[in-house]
Coordinates of N, CA, C and O in Angstrom, one line a residue:
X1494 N 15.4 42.3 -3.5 CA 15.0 42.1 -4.9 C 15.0 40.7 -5.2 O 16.0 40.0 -5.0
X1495 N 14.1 40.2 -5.6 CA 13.8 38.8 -6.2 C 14.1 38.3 -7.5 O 13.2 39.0 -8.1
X1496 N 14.5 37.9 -8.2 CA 15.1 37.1 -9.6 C 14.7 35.9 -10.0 O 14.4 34.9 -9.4
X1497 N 14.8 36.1 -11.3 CA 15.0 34.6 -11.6 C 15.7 34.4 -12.6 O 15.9 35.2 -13.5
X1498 N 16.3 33.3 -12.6 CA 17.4 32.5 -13.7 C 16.8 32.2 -14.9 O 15.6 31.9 -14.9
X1499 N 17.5 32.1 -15.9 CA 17.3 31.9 -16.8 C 17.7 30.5 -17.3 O 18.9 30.6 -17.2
X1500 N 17.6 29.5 -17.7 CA 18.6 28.4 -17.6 C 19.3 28.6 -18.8 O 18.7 28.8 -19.8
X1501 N 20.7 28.5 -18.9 CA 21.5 28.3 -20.2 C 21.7 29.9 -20.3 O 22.1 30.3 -21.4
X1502 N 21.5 30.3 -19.9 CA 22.1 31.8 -20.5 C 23.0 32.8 -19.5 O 23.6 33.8 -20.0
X1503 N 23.1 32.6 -18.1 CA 23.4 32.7 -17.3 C 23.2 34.1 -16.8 O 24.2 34.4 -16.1
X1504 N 22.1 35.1 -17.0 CA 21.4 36.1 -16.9 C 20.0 35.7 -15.8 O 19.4 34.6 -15.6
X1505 N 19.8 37.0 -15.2 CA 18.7 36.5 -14.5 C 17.8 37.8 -14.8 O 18.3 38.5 -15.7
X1506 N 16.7 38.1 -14.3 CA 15.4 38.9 -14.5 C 14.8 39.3 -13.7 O 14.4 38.5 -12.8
X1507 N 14.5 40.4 -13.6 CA 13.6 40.9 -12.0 C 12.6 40.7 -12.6 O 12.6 40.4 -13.8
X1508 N 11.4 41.0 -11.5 CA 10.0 41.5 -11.5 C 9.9 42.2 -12.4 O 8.9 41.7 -12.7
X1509 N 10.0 42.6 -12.7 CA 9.8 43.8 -13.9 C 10.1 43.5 -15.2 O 10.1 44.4 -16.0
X1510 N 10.6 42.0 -15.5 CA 11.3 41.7 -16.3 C 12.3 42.2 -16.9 O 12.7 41.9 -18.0
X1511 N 13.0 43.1 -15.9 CA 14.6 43.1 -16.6 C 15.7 42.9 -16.4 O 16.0 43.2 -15.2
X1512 N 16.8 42.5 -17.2 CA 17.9 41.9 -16.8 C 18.6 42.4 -16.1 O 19.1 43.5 -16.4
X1513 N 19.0 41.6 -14.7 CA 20.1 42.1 -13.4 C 21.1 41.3 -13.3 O 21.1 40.1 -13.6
X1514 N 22.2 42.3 -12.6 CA 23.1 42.1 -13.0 C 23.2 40.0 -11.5 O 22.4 39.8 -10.6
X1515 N 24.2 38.9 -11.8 CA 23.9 37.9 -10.3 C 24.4 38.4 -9.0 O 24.0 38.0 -7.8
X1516 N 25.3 39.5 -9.4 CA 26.5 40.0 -8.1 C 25.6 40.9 -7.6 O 25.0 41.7 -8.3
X1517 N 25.4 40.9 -6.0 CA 24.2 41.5 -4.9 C 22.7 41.5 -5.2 O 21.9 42.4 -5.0
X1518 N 22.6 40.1 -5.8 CA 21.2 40.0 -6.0 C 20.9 39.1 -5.4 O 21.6 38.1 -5.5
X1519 N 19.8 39.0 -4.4 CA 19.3 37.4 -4.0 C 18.2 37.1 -4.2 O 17.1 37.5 -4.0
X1520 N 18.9 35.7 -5.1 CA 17.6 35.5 -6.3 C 16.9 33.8 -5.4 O 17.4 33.0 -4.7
X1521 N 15.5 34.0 -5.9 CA 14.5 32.9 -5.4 C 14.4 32.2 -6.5 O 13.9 32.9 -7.3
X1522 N 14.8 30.6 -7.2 CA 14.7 29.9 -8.1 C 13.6 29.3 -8.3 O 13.5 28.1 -7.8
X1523 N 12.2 29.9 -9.2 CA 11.3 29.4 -9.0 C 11.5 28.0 -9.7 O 12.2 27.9 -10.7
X1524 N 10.8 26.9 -9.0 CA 10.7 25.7 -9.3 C 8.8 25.0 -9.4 O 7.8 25.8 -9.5
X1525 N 8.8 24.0 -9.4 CA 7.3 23.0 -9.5 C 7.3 23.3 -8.1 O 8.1 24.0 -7.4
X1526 N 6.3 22.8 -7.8 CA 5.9 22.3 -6.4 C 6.8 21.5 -5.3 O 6.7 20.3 -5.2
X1527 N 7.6 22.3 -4.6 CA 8.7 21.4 -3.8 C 7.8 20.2 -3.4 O 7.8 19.0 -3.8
X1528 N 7.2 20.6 -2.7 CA 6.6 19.5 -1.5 C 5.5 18.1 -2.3 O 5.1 17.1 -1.7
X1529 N 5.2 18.6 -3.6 CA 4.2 17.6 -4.5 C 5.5 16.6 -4.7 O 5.4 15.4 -4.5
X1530 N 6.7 17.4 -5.1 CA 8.0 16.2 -5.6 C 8.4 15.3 -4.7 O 8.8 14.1 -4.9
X1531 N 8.5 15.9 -3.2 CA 8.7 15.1 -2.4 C 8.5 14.0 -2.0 O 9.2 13.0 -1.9
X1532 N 7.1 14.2 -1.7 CA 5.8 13.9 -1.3 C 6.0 12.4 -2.5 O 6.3 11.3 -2.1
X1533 N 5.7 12.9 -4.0 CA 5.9 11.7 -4.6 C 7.1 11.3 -5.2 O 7.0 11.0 -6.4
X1534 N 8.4 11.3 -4.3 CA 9.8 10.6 -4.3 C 9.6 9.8 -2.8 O 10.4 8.9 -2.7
X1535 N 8.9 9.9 -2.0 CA 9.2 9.3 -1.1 C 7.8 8.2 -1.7 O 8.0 7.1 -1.1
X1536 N 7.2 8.1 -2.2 CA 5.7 7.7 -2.1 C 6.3 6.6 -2.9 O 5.8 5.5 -2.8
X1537 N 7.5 7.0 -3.9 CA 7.9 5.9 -4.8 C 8.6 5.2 -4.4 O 8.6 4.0 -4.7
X1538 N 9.6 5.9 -3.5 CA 10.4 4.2 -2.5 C 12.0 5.6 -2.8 O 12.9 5.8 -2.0
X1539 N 11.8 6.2 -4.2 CA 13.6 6.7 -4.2 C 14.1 7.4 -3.3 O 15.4 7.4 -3.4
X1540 N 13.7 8.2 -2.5 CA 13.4 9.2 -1.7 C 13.1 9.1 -0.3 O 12.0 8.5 -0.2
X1541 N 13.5 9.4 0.8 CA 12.9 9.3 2.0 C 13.4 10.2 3.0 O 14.5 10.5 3.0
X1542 N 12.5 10.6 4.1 CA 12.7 11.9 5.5 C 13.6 11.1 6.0 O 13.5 9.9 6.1
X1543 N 14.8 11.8 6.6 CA 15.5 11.8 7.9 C 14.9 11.4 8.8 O 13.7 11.9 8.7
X1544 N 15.0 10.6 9.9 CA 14.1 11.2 10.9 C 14.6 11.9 12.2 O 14.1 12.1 13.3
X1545 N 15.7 12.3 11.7 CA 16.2 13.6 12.7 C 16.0 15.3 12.2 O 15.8 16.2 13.0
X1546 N 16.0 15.3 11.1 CA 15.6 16.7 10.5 C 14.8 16.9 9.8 O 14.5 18.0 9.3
X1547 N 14.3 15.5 9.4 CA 13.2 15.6 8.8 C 13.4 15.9 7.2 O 12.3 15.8 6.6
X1548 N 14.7 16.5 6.5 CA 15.0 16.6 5.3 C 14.5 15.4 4.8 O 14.0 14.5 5.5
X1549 N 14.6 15.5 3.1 CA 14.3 14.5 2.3 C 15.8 14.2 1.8 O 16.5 15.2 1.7
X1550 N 16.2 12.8 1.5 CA 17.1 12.2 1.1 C 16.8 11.3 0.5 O 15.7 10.9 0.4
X1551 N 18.0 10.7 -0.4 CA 17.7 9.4 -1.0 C 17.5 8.4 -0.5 O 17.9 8.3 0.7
X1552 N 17.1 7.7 -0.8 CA 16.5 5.8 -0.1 C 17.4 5.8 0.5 O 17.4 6.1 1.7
X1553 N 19.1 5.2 -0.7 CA 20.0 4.4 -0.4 C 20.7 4.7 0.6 O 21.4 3.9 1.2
X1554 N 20.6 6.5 1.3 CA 21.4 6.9 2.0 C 22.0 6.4 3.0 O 21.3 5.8 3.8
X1555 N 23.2 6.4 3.3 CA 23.6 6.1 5.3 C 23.7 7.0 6.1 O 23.4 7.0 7.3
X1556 N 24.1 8.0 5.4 CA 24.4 9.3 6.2 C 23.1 10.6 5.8 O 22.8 10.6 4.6
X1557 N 22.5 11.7 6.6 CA 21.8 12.4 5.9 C 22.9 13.3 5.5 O 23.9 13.1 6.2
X1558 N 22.9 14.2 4.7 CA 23.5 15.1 3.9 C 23.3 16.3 4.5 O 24.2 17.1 4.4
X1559 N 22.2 16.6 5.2 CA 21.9 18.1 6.0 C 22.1 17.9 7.5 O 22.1 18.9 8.3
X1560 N 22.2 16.2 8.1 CA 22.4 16.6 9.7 C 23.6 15.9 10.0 O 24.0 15.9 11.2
X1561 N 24.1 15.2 9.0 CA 25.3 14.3 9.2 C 24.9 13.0 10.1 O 25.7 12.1 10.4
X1562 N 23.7 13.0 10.7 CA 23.4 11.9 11.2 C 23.2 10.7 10.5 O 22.6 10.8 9.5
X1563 N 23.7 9.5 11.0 CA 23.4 8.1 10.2 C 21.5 7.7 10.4 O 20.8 7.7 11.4
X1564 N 21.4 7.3 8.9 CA 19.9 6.7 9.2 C 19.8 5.2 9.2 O 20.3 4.3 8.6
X1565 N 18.9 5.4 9.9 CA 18.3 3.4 9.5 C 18.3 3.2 8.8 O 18.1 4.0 7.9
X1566 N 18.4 1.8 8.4 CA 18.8 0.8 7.5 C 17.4 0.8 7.3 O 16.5 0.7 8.2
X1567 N 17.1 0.8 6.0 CA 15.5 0.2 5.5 C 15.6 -1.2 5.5 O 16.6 -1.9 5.4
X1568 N 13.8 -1.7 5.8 CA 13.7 -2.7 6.0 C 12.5 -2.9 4.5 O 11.6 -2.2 4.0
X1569 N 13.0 -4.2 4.1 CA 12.4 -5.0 3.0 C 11.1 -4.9 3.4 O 10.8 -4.8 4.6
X1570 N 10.3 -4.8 2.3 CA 9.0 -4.4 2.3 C 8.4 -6.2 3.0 O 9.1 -7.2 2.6
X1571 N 7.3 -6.5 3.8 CA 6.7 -7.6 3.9 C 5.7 -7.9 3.1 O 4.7 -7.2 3.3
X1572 N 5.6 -9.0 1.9 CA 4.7 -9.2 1.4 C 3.5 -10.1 2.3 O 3.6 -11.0 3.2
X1573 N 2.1 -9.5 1.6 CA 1.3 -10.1 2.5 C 1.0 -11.4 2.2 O 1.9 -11.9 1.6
X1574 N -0.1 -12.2 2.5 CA -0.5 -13.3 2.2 C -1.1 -13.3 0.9 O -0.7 -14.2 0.2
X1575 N -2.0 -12.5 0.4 CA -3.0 -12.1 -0.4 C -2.0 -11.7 -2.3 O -2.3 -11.9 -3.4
X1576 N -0.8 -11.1 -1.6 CA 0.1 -10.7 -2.7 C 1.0 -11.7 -2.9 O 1.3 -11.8 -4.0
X1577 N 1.8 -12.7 -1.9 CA 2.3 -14.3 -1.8 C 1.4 -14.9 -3.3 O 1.8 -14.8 -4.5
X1578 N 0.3 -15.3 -2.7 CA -0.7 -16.0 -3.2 C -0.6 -15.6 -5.3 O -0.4 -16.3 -6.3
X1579 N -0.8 -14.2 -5.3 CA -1.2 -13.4 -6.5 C -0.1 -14.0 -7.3 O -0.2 -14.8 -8.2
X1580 N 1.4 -13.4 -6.5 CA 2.7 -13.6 -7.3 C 2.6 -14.7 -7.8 O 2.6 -14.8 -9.1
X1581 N 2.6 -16.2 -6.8 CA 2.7 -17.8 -6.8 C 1.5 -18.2 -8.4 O 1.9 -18.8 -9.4
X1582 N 0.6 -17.8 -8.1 CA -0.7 -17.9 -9.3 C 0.3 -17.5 -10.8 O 0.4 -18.2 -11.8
X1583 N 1.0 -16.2 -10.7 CA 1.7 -15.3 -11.6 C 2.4 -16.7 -12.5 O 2.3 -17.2 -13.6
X1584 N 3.2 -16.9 -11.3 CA 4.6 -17.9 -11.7 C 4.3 -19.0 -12.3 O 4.8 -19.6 -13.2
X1585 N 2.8 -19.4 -11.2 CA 2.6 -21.3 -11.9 C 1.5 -20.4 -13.3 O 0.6 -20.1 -12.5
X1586 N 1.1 -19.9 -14.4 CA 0.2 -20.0 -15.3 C 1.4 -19.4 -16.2 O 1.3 -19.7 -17.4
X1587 N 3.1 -18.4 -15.8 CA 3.8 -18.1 -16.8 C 4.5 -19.9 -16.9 O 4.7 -20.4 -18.0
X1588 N 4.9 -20.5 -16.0 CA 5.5 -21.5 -16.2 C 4.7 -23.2 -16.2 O 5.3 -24.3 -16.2
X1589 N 3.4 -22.8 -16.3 CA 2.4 -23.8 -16.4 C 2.7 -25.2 -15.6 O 2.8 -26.4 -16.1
X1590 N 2.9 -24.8 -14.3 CA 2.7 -25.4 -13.2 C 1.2 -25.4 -12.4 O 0.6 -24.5 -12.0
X1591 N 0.9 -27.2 -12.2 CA -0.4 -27.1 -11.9 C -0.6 -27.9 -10.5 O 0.2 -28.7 -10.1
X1592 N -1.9 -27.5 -9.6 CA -1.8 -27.9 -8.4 C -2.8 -29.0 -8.1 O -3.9 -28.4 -8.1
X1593 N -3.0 -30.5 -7.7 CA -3.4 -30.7 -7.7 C -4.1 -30.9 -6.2 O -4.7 -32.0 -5.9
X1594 N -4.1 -30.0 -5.4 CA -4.6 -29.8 -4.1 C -3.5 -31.0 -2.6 O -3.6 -31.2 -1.4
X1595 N -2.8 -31.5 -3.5 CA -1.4 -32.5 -2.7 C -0.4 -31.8 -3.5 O 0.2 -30.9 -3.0
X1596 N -0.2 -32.0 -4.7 CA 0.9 -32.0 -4.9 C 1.1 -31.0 -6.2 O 0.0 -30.8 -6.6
X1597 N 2.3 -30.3 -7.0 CA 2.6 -29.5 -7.7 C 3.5 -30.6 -9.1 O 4.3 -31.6 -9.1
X1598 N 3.0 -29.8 -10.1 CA 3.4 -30.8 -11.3 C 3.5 -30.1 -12.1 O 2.7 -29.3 -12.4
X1599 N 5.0 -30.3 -12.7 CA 5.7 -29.4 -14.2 C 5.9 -30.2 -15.3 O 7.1 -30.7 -15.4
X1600 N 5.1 -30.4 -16.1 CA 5.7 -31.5 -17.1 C 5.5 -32.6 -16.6 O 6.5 -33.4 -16.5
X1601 N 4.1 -33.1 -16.1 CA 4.0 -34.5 -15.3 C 4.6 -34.8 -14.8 O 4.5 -36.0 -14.9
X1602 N 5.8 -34.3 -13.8 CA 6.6 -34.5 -13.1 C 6.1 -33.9 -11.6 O 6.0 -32.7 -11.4
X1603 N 6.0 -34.8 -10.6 CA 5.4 -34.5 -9.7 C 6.1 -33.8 -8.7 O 7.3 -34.2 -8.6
X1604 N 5.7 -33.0 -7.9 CA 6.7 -32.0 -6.7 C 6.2 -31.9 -5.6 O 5.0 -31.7 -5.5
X1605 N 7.0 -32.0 -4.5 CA 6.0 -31.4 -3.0 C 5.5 -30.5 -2.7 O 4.6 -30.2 -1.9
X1606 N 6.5 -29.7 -3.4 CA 6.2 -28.0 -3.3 C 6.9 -27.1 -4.3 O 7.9 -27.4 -5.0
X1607 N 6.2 -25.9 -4.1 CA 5.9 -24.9 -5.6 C 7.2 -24.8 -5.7 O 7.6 -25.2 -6.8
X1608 N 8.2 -24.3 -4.9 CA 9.8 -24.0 -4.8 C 10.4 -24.8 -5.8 O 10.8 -24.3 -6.8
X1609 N 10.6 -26.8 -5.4 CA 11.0 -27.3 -5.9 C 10.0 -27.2 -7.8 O 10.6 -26.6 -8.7
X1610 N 9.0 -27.6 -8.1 CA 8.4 -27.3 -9.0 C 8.6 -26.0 -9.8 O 8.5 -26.3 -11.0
X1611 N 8.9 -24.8 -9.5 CA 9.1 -23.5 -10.3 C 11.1 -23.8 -10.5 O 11.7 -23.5 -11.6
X1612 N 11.9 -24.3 -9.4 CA 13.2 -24.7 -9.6 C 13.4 -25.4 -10.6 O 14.5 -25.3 -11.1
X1613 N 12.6 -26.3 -11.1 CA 12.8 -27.2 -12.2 C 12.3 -26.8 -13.4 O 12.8 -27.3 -14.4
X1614 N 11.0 -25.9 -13.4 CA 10.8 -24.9 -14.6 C 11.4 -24.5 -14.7 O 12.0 -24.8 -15.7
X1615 N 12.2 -23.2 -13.6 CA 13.1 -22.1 -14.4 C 14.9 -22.9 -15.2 O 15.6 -22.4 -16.1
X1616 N 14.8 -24.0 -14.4 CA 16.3 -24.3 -15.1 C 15.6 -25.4 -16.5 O 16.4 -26.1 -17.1
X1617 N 14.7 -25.4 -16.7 CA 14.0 -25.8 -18.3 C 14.4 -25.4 -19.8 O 13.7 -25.8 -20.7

C-alpha cells in the first residue's frame, strides 16, 4: 500500500484518499523531481556526485555520507583569459584606473602594473 504524508499533521493518506493508520504502512514521499534538483545542485557548485557511488553530496564534503569513502578535494575553478581580461576592465572603470598601453595610472599616479595600481585604489 502506498501513502502519503501530510506535512504538519502527522497523518498520512492512501490512494483512495483515506486516512491510514503510519504503523505497517510503507509509504512513498512524493516529492519534485529528484533528479531536476540534483542535476541543478550540482550545476550550482552546492552539491556534487561521489565518485565512488555516485550519490549526491554536498560540495564541502570530505567524507560521502552513503559510502563512507573520502572524496577529492575540489579544485578552484580556472579562470580563463577572456574572463581575466572582463574582471580586470570591471575593476579599472569601478576604480577608474586607466591604461595607457605602458603603464597603469590611479590619480595620475603612475604604476607598472594593474596589481600595484588597484592596491593603491582599494586602500583610497
Amino acid at each position: 500500500m502506498t501513502a502519503l504524508h501530510l506535512p504538519g499533521s502527522g497523518r498520512w493518506v492512501n490512494r483512495s484518499g483515506q486516512f491510514c493508520e503510519q504503523t505497517n504502512t510503507h509509504a512513498l514521499l512524493v516529492s519534485k523531481n529528484v533528479k531536476a534538483l540534483e542535476e541543478k545542485s550540482i550545476e550550482d557548485g552546492s552539491m556534487r556526485k561521489c565518485p565512488s557511488c555516485a550519490e549526491v553530496v554536498k560540495a564541502e564534503a570530505v567524507v560521502c555520507r552513503f559510502c563512507q569513502r573520502e572524496l577529492p578535494a575540489i579544485e578552484a575553478p580556472v579562470k580563463t583569459q577572456a574572463q581575466y581580461e572582463e574582471e580586470m576592465l570591471i575593476l579599472m572603470d569601478k576604480y577608474s584606473i586607466f591604461f595607457d598601453g605602458f603603464n597603469y595610472f590611479y590619480k595620475k599616479e603612475k604604476f607598472p602594473t594593474f596589481a600595484a595600481a588597484l592596491e593603491q585604489a582599494k586602500a583610497a
